[in-house]
Short mmCIF file of C-alpha atoms in Angstrom, two decimals:
data_model
loop_
_atom_site.label_atom_id
_atom_site.label_comp_id
_atom_site.label_asym_id
_atom_site.label_seq_id
_atom_site.Cartn_x
_atom_site.Cartn_y
_atom_site.Cartn_z
CA UNK A 25 -69.17 -154.74 -151.41
CA UNK A 26 -69.88 -158.05 -149.64
CA UNK A 27 -73.43 -159.28 -150.07
CA UNK A 28 -75.52 -159.34 -146.94
CA UNK A 29 -78.84 -160.96 -146.14
CA UNK A 30 -80.62 -158.47 -143.93
CA UNK A 31 -82.44 -160.07 -141.02
CA UNK A 32 -85.53 -158.43 -139.59
CA UNK A 33 -84.86 -156.83 -136.23
CA UNK A 34 -87.53 -156.00 -133.65
CA UNK A 35 -89.25 -152.77 -134.61
CA UNK A 36 -91.25 -150.25 -132.57
CA UNK A 37 -94.94 -150.97 -132.16
CA UNK A 38 -95.91 -147.92 -134.23
CA UNK A 39 -93.51 -148.76 -137.07
CA UNK A 40 -95.32 -148.26 -140.43
CA UNK A 41 -94.38 -151.22 -142.69
CA UNK A 42 -96.46 -149.85 -145.59
CA UNK A 43 -93.81 -147.15 -146.10
CA UNK A 44 -91.27 -149.76 -147.22
CA UNK A 45 -90.54 -150.10 -150.94
CA UNK A 46 -87.97 -151.39 -153.44
CA UNK A 47 -87.21 -148.61 -155.94
CA UNK A 48 -85.38 -148.48 -159.27
CA UNK A 49 -82.72 -145.78 -159.59
CA UNK A 50 -81.73 -143.63 -162.54
CA UNK A 51 -78.95 -146.04 -163.55
CA UNK A 52 -81.21 -149.11 -163.41
CA UNK A 53 -80.03 -150.34 -160.01
CA UNK A 54 -82.29 -150.78 -157.00
CA UNK A 55 -82.32 -149.86 -153.31
CA UNK A 56 -84.68 -150.67 -150.47
CA UNK A 57 -86.42 -147.71 -148.81
CA UNK A 58 -87.88 -147.99 -145.32
CA UNK A 59 -88.42 -145.91 -142.16
CA UNK A 60 -85.44 -145.55 -139.88
CA UNK A 61 -85.30 -147.73 -136.75
CA UNK A 62 -83.40 -147.51 -133.45
CA UNK A 63 -81.27 -150.51 -134.47
CA UNK A 64 -79.93 -148.45 -137.42
CA UNK A 65 -77.52 -146.56 -135.13
CA UNK A 66 -74.41 -148.48 -136.22
CA UNK A 67 -75.38 -148.27 -139.91
CA UNK A 68 -75.97 -144.52 -139.60
CA UNK A 69 -72.62 -144.02 -137.86
CA UNK A 70 -70.90 -145.99 -140.64
CA UNK A 71 -72.57 -143.81 -143.29
CA UNK A 72 -71.41 -140.64 -141.55
CA UNK A 73 -67.84 -141.91 -141.39
CA UNK A 74 -67.86 -142.59 -145.15
CA UNK A 75 -69.02 -139.07 -146.03
CA UNK A 76 -66.47 -136.64 -147.39
CA UNK A 77 -65.71 -133.50 -145.32
CA UNK A 78 -67.49 -131.40 -147.97
CA UNK A 79 -70.66 -133.50 -147.80
CA UNK A 80 -70.64 -133.34 -143.99
CA UNK A 81 -70.22 -129.55 -144.11
CA UNK A 82 -73.07 -129.16 -146.59
CA UNK A 83 -75.33 -131.28 -144.34
CA UNK A 84 -74.49 -129.80 -140.91
CA UNK A 85 -73.11 -126.37 -141.94
CA UNK A 86 -70.00 -127.12 -139.87
CA UNK A 87 -67.22 -129.74 -139.57
CA UNK A 88 -68.73 -132.77 -137.84
CA UNK A 89 -66.30 -135.71 -138.03
CA UNK A 90 -68.43 -138.20 -136.09
CA UNK A 91 -71.85 -138.60 -134.55
CA UNK A 92 -72.00 -138.85 -130.77
CA UNK A 93 -74.07 -141.55 -129.02
CA UNK A 94 -76.63 -138.88 -128.14
CA UNK A 95 -76.82 -137.82 -131.80
CA UNK A 96 -77.38 -141.40 -132.90
CA UNK A 97 -80.22 -141.90 -130.44
CA UNK A 98 -81.88 -138.65 -131.51
CA UNK A 99 -81.50 -139.34 -135.23
CA UNK A 100 -82.68 -142.96 -135.16
CA UNK A 101 -85.51 -142.64 -132.64
CA UNK A 102 -88.56 -141.01 -134.25
CA UNK A 103 -92.31 -141.18 -133.64
CA UNK A 104 -93.24 -141.79 -137.32
CA UNK A 105 -95.64 -138.89 -137.04
CA UNK A 106 -94.34 -135.42 -136.19
CA UNK A 107 -90.75 -136.62 -136.65
CA UNK A 108 -89.83 -139.10 -139.35
CA UNK A 109 -86.84 -140.32 -141.36
CA UNK A 110 -86.45 -142.73 -144.28
CA UNK A 111 -83.30 -144.62 -145.22
CA UNK A 112 -82.13 -146.22 -148.47
CA UNK A 113 -80.30 -149.52 -148.00
CA UNK A 114 -78.00 -151.37 -150.36
CA UNK A 115 -76.23 -154.55 -149.33
CA UNK A 116 -77.35 -154.07 -145.74
CA UNK A 117 -75.75 -150.61 -145.51
CA UNK A 118 -77.47 -147.24 -145.32
CA UNK A 119 -76.51 -145.18 -148.37
CA UNK A 120 -78.88 -142.22 -147.87
CA UNK A 121 -81.14 -140.65 -145.24
CA UNK A 122 -83.94 -138.09 -145.53
CA UNK A 123 -85.90 -136.69 -142.59
CA UNK A 124 -88.34 -134.00 -141.56
CA UNK A 125 -88.77 -132.10 -138.31
CA UNK A 126 -91.97 -130.12 -137.57
CA UNK A 127 -91.98 -126.30 -137.70
CA UNK A 128 -95.73 -125.85 -137.32
CA UNK A 129 -98.92 -127.85 -137.61
CA UNK A 130 -98.64 -128.19 -141.39
CA UNK A 131 -95.01 -127.22 -142.16
CA UNK A 132 -91.82 -129.23 -141.66
CA UNK A 133 -88.12 -128.76 -142.32
CA UNK A 134 -86.58 -131.39 -144.59
CA UNK A 135 -82.93 -132.44 -144.88
CA UNK A 136 -81.13 -135.38 -146.45
CA UNK A 137 -77.70 -136.75 -147.17
CA UNK A 138 -76.47 -139.29 -149.74
CA UNK A 139 -73.29 -141.37 -149.58
CA UNK A 140 -70.66 -139.79 -151.86
CA UNK A 141 -70.23 -143.10 -153.71
CA UNK A 142 -73.93 -143.11 -154.66
CA UNK A 143 -74.55 -139.47 -155.49
CA UNK A 144 -75.89 -138.85 -158.97
CA UNK A 145 -78.00 -142.03 -159.04
CA UNK A 146 -81.28 -140.26 -158.27
CA UNK A 147 -81.57 -141.50 -154.68
CA UNK A 148 -82.17 -138.02 -153.25
CA UNK A 149 -85.11 -137.25 -155.54
CA UNK A 150 -86.74 -140.63 -154.85
CA UNK A 151 -86.36 -140.30 -151.07
CA UNK A 152 -87.79 -136.78 -151.20
CA UNK A 153 -90.77 -138.08 -153.17
CA UNK A 154 -91.41 -140.85 -150.62
CA UNK A 155 -90.96 -138.54 -147.64
CA UNK A 156 -93.44 -136.05 -149.13
CA UNK A 157 -96.01 -138.85 -149.35
CA UNK A 158 -95.34 -139.74 -145.70
CA UNK A 159 -95.65 -136.09 -144.64
CA UNK A 160 -98.96 -135.68 -146.47
CA UNK A 161 -100.25 -138.77 -144.70
CA UNK A 162 -99.33 -137.12 -141.39
CA UNK A 163 -101.04 -133.82 -142.18
CA UNK A 164 -98.13 -131.68 -143.43
CA UNK A 165 -98.60 -129.48 -146.49
CA UNK A 166 -95.29 -127.66 -146.94
CA UNK A 167 -91.57 -128.40 -146.72
CA UNK A 168 -88.82 -125.93 -145.87
CA UNK A 169 -85.16 -126.60 -146.56
CA UNK A 170 -82.03 -124.56 -145.77
CA UNK A 171 -79.12 -125.08 -148.16
CA UNK A 172 -75.71 -123.46 -148.46
CA UNK A 173 -75.37 -121.47 -151.71
CA UNK A 174 -72.40 -123.61 -152.79
CA UNK A 175 -74.47 -126.78 -152.50
CA UNK A 176 -75.92 -126.55 -156.00
CA UNK A 177 -76.46 -130.31 -156.21
CA UNK A 178 -78.86 -130.20 -153.25
CA UNK A 179 -80.83 -127.35 -154.79
CA UNK A 180 -80.97 -129.34 -158.02
CA UNK A 181 -82.58 -132.30 -156.23
CA UNK A 182 -85.60 -130.20 -155.27
CA UNK A 183 -85.88 -128.83 -158.80
CA UNK A 184 -85.55 -132.27 -160.37
CA UNK A 185 -88.30 -133.58 -158.09
CA UNK A 186 -90.73 -131.21 -159.84
CA UNK A 187 -91.50 -128.93 -156.90
CA UNK A 188 -91.99 -125.21 -157.49
CA UNK A 189 -89.74 -123.93 -154.71
CA UNK A 190 -89.67 -120.31 -153.56
CA UNK A 191 -86.07 -119.30 -152.89
CA UNK A 192 -84.77 -116.58 -150.58
CA UNK A 193 -81.33 -115.76 -149.17
CA UNK A 194 -81.17 -115.26 -145.41
CA UNK A 195 -77.87 -114.78 -143.55
CA UNK A 196 -75.88 -116.54 -146.24
CA UNK A 197 -78.23 -119.54 -146.44
CA UNK A 198 -80.65 -120.33 -149.26
CA UNK A 199 -84.14 -120.99 -147.90
CA UNK A 200 -86.43 -123.11 -150.06
CA UNK A 201 -90.17 -123.31 -149.46
CA UNK A 202 -92.54 -125.48 -151.46
CA UNK A 203 -95.86 -127.25 -151.20
CA UNK A 204 -95.81 -131.05 -151.24
CA UNK A 205 -99.25 -131.64 -152.72
CA UNK A 206 -98.94 -133.42 -156.08
CA UNK A 207 -99.18 -131.16 -159.11
CA UNK A 208 -99.34 -131.86 -162.83
CA UNK A 209 -95.67 -130.89 -163.07
CA UNK A 210 -94.49 -133.04 -160.17
CA UNK A 211 -96.50 -136.04 -161.38
CA UNK A 212 -95.10 -135.66 -164.91
CA UNK A 213 -91.55 -135.45 -163.55
CA UNK A 214 -92.11 -138.53 -161.38
CA UNK A 215 -93.51 -140.57 -164.28
CA UNK A 216 -90.69 -139.52 -166.60
CA UNK A 217 -88.11 -140.46 -163.96
CA UNK A 218 -89.72 -143.88 -163.46
CA UNK A 219 -89.84 -144.38 -167.23
CA UNK A 220 -86.14 -143.66 -167.65
CA UNK A 221 -85.20 -145.82 -164.66
CA UNK A 222 -87.20 -148.80 -165.93
CA UNK A 223 -85.63 -148.43 -169.37
CA UNK A 224 -82.12 -148.43 -167.91
CA UNK A 225 -83.00 -151.45 -165.80
CA UNK A 226 -84.19 -153.38 -168.87
CA UNK A 227 -81.09 -152.27 -170.79
CA UNK A 228 -78.88 -154.07 -168.30
CA UNK A 229 -80.60 -157.29 -169.29
CA UNK A 230 -80.83 -156.79 -173.04
CA UNK A 231 -77.51 -155.01 -173.67
CA UNK A 232 -74.86 -156.63 -171.45
CA UNK A 233 -71.21 -156.06 -172.24
CA UNK A 234 -70.13 -159.35 -170.66
CA UNK A 235 -71.87 -162.56 -169.58
CA UNK A 236 -71.00 -165.35 -167.14
CA UNK A 237 -72.73 -168.74 -167.22
CA UNK A 238 -72.75 -170.25 -163.73
CA UNK A 239 -73.23 -173.97 -164.19
CA UNK A 240 -71.73 -174.24 -167.66
CA UNK A 241 -71.01 -177.92 -168.21
CA UNK A 242 -68.52 -179.90 -170.29
CA UNK A 243 -71.21 -182.48 -170.97
CA UNK A 244 -73.10 -181.81 -174.21
CA UNK A 245 -76.87 -181.70 -174.01
CA UNK A 246 -77.04 -180.40 -170.45
CA UNK A 247 -78.89 -177.14 -169.90
CA UNK A 248 -75.75 -175.33 -168.76
CA UNK A 249 -73.85 -176.42 -171.85
CA UNK A 250 -76.74 -175.57 -174.22
CA UNK A 251 -76.98 -172.03 -172.86
CA UNK A 252 -73.22 -171.57 -173.06
CA UNK A 253 -73.14 -172.84 -176.67
CA UNK A 254 -76.02 -170.55 -177.63
CA UNK A 255 -74.10 -167.55 -176.31
CA UNK A 256 -70.95 -168.50 -178.19
CA UNK A 257 -72.84 -169.20 -181.39
CA UNK A 258 -75.02 -166.08 -181.40
CA UNK A 259 -72.23 -163.73 -182.42
CA UNK A 260 -72.15 -161.91 -179.08
CA UNK A 261 -68.99 -159.81 -179.20
CA UNK A 262 -68.43 -159.43 -175.47
CA UNK A 263 -66.60 -161.99 -173.30
CA UNK A 264 -68.50 -165.08 -172.12
CA UNK A 265 -67.14 -166.72 -168.98
CA UNK A 266 -68.03 -170.32 -168.02
CA UNK A 267 -68.18 -170.89 -164.27
CA UNK A 268 -67.68 -174.50 -163.20
CA UNK A 269 -65.93 -175.53 -159.95
CA UNK A 270 -64.78 -178.90 -161.31
CA UNK A 271 -63.77 -178.19 -164.93
CA UNK A 272 -60.77 -176.10 -166.03
CA UNK A 273 -62.26 -175.62 -169.52
CA UNK A 274 -65.72 -175.68 -171.10
CA UNK A 275 -65.90 -175.89 -174.91
CA UNK A 276 -62.20 -174.94 -175.06
CA UNK A 277 -62.86 -171.78 -173.04
CA UNK A 278 -61.12 -171.34 -169.71
CA UNK A 279 -63.57 -171.89 -166.84
CA UNK A 280 -63.51 -170.34 -163.35
CA UNK A 281 -64.52 -172.05 -160.10
CA UNK A 282 -66.78 -169.18 -158.99
CA UNK A 283 -67.95 -165.73 -159.99
CA UNK A 284 -65.44 -164.27 -157.55
CA UNK A 285 -62.59 -165.72 -159.64
CA UNK A 286 -63.68 -164.13 -162.94
CA UNK A 287 -61.04 -161.45 -163.66
CA UNK A 288 -63.25 -158.86 -165.42
CA UNK A 289 -66.51 -157.06 -164.75
CA UNK A 290 -69.74 -159.01 -165.33
CA UNK A 291 -72.93 -157.34 -166.51
CA UNK A 292 -75.17 -160.41 -166.75
CA UNK A 293 -74.90 -163.73 -164.88
CA UNK A 294 -76.85 -166.72 -166.21
CA UNK A 295 -77.54 -169.08 -163.29
CA UNK A 296 -78.00 -172.76 -164.19
CA UNK A 297 -77.43 -174.58 -160.90
CA UNK A 298 -79.69 -176.59 -158.55
CA UNK A 299 -82.26 -174.46 -156.74
CA UNK A 300 -80.62 -174.98 -153.34
CA UNK A 301 -77.40 -173.40 -154.62
CA UNK A 302 -78.95 -170.38 -156.37
CA UNK A 303 -78.99 -168.02 -153.38
CA UNK A 304 -75.30 -168.68 -152.77
CA UNK A 305 -74.57 -167.78 -156.39
CA UNK A 306 -76.68 -164.62 -156.07
CA UNK A 307 -74.69 -163.61 -152.99
CA UNK A 308 -71.45 -164.10 -154.95
CA UNK A 309 -72.91 -162.06 -157.81
CA UNK A 310 -73.73 -159.22 -155.43
CA UNK A 311 -70.21 -159.30 -154.01
CA UNK A 312 -68.82 -159.32 -157.54
CA UNK A 313 -70.89 -156.30 -158.60
CA UNK A 314 -73.01 -158.11 -161.20
CA UNK A 315 -75.77 -155.88 -162.57
CA UNK A 316 -78.38 -158.40 -163.73
CA UNK A 317 -79.27 -162.06 -163.22
CA UNK A 318 -80.99 -164.62 -165.43
CA UNK A 319 -82.08 -167.54 -163.25
CA UNK A 320 -82.93 -170.58 -165.37
CA UNK A 321 -82.99 -173.02 -162.45
CA UNK A 322 -86.28 -174.64 -161.39
CA UNK A 323 -87.46 -175.72 -157.94
CA UNK A 324 -88.90 -172.49 -156.59
CA UNK A 325 -92.51 -171.30 -156.40
CA UNK A 326 -93.77 -174.30 -158.34
CA UNK A 327 -92.19 -176.70 -155.81
CA UNK A 328 -94.43 -175.98 -152.82
CA UNK A 329 -93.85 -174.04 -149.62
CA UNK A 330 -90.12 -174.76 -149.46
CA UNK A 331 -89.69 -173.52 -153.02
CA UNK A 332 -91.67 -170.37 -152.28
CA UNK A 333 -89.45 -169.62 -149.31
CA UNK A 334 -86.39 -170.16 -151.51
CA UNK A 335 -87.82 -167.81 -154.14
CA UNK A 336 -88.56 -165.15 -151.53
CA UNK A 337 -84.97 -165.38 -150.31
CA UNK A 338 -83.69 -165.07 -153.89
CA UNK A 339 -85.70 -161.89 -154.47
CA UNK A 340 -84.69 -160.40 -151.11
CA UNK A 341 -80.96 -160.99 -151.65
CA UNK A 342 -81.06 -159.62 -155.20
CA UNK A 343 -83.04 -156.49 -154.34
CA UNK A 344 -81.00 -155.82 -151.21
CA UNK A 345 -77.90 -155.72 -153.40
CA UNK A 346 -79.30 -153.65 -156.27
CA UNK A 347 -79.59 -156.39 -158.92
CA UNK A 348 -82.33 -156.91 -161.51
CA UNK A 349 -83.51 -160.53 -161.83
CA UNK A 350 -85.32 -162.46 -164.57
CA UNK A 351 -86.59 -165.80 -163.31
CA UNK A 352 -86.52 -168.31 -161.77
CA UNK A 353 -87.65 -170.92 -164.32
CA UNK A 354 -86.71 -168.47 -167.06
CA UNK A 355 -86.73 -169.53 -170.69
CA UNK A 356 -83.89 -167.08 -171.36
CA UNK A 357 -83.07 -163.74 -172.96
CA UNK A 358 -82.65 -163.07 -176.67
CA UNK A 359 -81.70 -159.80 -178.37
CA UNK A 360 -80.85 -160.07 -182.05
CA UNK A 361 -80.07 -156.39 -182.47
CA UNK A 362 -76.94 -156.47 -184.70
CA UNK A 363 -75.12 -154.38 -182.11
CA UNK A 364 -75.74 -157.00 -179.40
CA UNK A 365 -76.55 -160.47 -180.84
CA UNK A 366 -77.35 -161.98 -177.49
CA UNK A 367 -78.87 -165.45 -177.22
CA UNK A 368 -78.89 -166.53 -173.59
CA UNK A 369 -81.75 -168.98 -174.01
CA UNK A 370 -82.49 -172.55 -175.02
CA UNK A 371 -83.97 -171.30 -178.31
CA UNK A 372 -82.10 -173.03 -181.14
CA UNK A 373 -82.46 -170.14 -183.59
CA UNK A 374 -82.46 -166.35 -183.18
CA UNK A 375 -85.52 -164.19 -183.63
CA UNK A 376 -86.03 -162.03 -186.71
CA UNK A 377 -83.67 -159.04 -186.72
CA UNK A 378 -84.69 -156.32 -184.32
CA UNK A 379 -86.51 -158.46 -181.76
CA UNK A 380 -85.40 -159.47 -178.27
CA UNK A 381 -87.14 -161.56 -175.66
CA UNK A 382 -86.70 -162.13 -171.94
CA UNK A 383 -88.95 -164.80 -170.53
CA UNK A 384 -89.99 -165.27 -166.94
CA UNK A 385 -92.87 -167.57 -165.86
CA UNK A 386 -95.67 -166.00 -163.91
CA UNK A 387 -94.20 -162.52 -164.20
CA UNK A 388 -95.45 -159.36 -165.89
CA UNK A 389 -93.65 -156.31 -167.21
CA UNK A 390 -94.78 -152.95 -168.49
CA UNK A 391 -93.93 -151.23 -171.75
CA UNK A 392 -91.02 -148.81 -171.65
CA UNK A 393 -88.25 -147.41 -173.86
CA UNK A 394 -84.60 -148.35 -173.59
CA UNK A 395 -81.90 -145.75 -174.26
CA UNK A 396 -81.09 -147.66 -177.45
CA UNK A 397 -84.59 -147.15 -178.85
CA UNK A 398 -86.04 -150.46 -177.71
CA UNK A 399 -89.72 -150.81 -176.81
CA UNK A 400 -90.36 -153.43 -174.14
CA UNK A 401 -93.75 -155.11 -174.13
CA UNK A 402 -95.17 -156.78 -171.02
CA UNK A 403 -97.29 -159.90 -170.95
CA UNK A 404 -99.68 -160.47 -169.25
CA UNK A 405 -101.25 -157.02 -168.90
CA UNK A 406 -99.54 -154.70 -166.42
CA UNK A 407 -101.81 -152.92 -163.96
CA UNK A 408 -99.69 -149.79 -164.38
CA UNK A 409 -99.83 -149.47 -168.17
CA UNK A 410 -102.97 -149.86 -170.25
CA UNK A 411 -100.74 -150.28 -173.32
CA UNK A 412 -99.23 -153.61 -172.23
CA UNK A 413 -100.33 -156.53 -174.37
CA UNK A 414 -101.74 -159.79 -173.08
CA UNK A 415 -101.23 -163.36 -174.14
CA UNK A 416 -102.30 -166.78 -172.85
CA UNK A 417 -99.80 -168.82 -170.92
CA UNK A 418 -98.97 -170.88 -173.97
CA UNK A 419 -99.05 -168.20 -176.68
CA UNK A 420 -96.98 -165.14 -177.53
CA UNK A 421 -97.73 -162.86 -180.45
CA UNK A 422 -95.48 -160.65 -182.55
CA UNK A 423 -96.23 -159.02 -185.88
CA UNK A 424 -99.57 -160.82 -186.02
CA UNK A 425 -97.96 -164.26 -185.85
CA UNK A 426 -98.83 -166.72 -183.06
CA UNK A 427 -96.00 -168.74 -181.56
CA UNK A 428 -96.66 -171.70 -179.27
CA UNK A 429 -94.45 -171.99 -176.20
CA UNK A 430 -94.27 -174.30 -173.15
CA UNK A 431 -97.16 -173.87 -170.73
CA UNK A 432 -97.00 -171.32 -167.88
CA UNK A 433 -94.39 -169.21 -169.69
CA UNK A 434 -94.97 -165.53 -170.26
CA UNK A 435 -92.61 -163.22 -172.02
CA UNK A 436 -91.27 -159.71 -172.37
CA UNK A 437 -90.61 -158.67 -175.95
CA UNK A 438 -88.14 -155.95 -176.92
CA UNK A 439 -88.18 -154.45 -180.41
CA UNK A 440 -85.51 -152.00 -181.55
CA UNK A 441 -86.87 -148.78 -183.03
CA UNK A 442 -86.87 -148.69 -186.81
CA UNK A 443 -87.96 -145.08 -187.28
CA UNK A 444 -85.30 -142.67 -186.05
CA UNK A 445 -87.46 -141.41 -183.21
CA UNK A 446 -85.90 -140.47 -179.91
CA UNK A 447 -86.00 -142.98 -177.08
CA UNK A 448 -87.43 -140.33 -174.78
CA UNK A 449 -90.04 -139.19 -177.28
CA UNK A 450 -93.64 -140.03 -176.33
CA UNK A 451 -94.54 -139.71 -179.99
CA UNK A 452 -91.96 -142.33 -180.91
CA UNK A 453 -93.43 -144.66 -178.30
CA UNK A 454 -96.92 -144.36 -179.75
CA UNK A 455 -95.65 -144.95 -183.29
CA UNK A 456 -93.93 -148.17 -182.19
CA UNK A 457 -97.14 -149.18 -180.45
CA UNK A 458 -99.18 -148.87 -183.63
CA UNK A 459 -96.58 -150.46 -185.88
CA UNK A 460 -96.21 -153.54 -183.70
CA UNK A 461 -99.87 -154.24 -183.62
#
């Protein structure tokens, strides 16, 4: 999918910008959620044309090959009060829509559709959760949904969201009714879903299957060459691709002029180019389907207003295309798990076995569990988790040992589980917490 930088179009005067959010999906990717706008007509029509006949039938209960101009106006023009719709965008394209229409003063009918290519990523449950929050803000207390009996996946979305839905069969259609006020069950389901999504997102950084170094240099001692040599010397078993537009080989490894020329899939791209060129590399990474980025380049927020604008553009492009980013000004990522042996940093020696580190200045991260039993510690303290540890800008602590680092650097530590506890087990998380202190 080509990367796109989404420009802000004029929005209605009553448009609620506080409903916008970047969310992490079940597979660790991201999408941008926002209210629908009248200028989304072409994007909505394109989504409808991509839907399979089965998905269209499940949504409209009849064959509906295309949306008419009148349909597009009706579906994209809402009052953000009694009628509302949210869209999920990836790469500038709408990949899902959820909406409600009023039935009474406090009850609304809800319906949604997800692009076939993105079904199973948890987008439906997240959109339903956000729409319920919008509906509560507008005075609604209950949702009603009508689903064809064969559409088991749609029914499952409501169940997975944690709502206790009352089901009834009327004229061959399953009618679901449920309250949208938060309950202990729905809150627990939401937190567990966020926990799993964050863990998968971190896993993309700490457990890549392949790495590309954009800016790998033939000249020894340069930052691009140091990072490339660290990767080769760490014992990482996956392929490492140097990207250099002017060198056919780097350290006797064939180099490629751009990420688009790399023949295989890339999980992690290490970006070591001048700040002005970073956003172009990120756009190539999005087009190439790269999952995660490590931006080592400097010249962003610390470089004044121009650098802050450049950093904002970097974040916008990455999030709009579903990529997780560490950096800019990153010290690197290290994971010495014997199954990974990743050293994408300027550190000359690996950490003790079982520890990994991803470093990003001025950033914070919360503690979570990776599917491979890794506990991720955030520093400084995360506002969302009381269990995150803190450290000064020049100090990081592990196993009671203080390690001095360059000023203004904070870190995210990952420690593989050593007890046999399940990654999803809250008890295992608490045990790791105590043992690491």
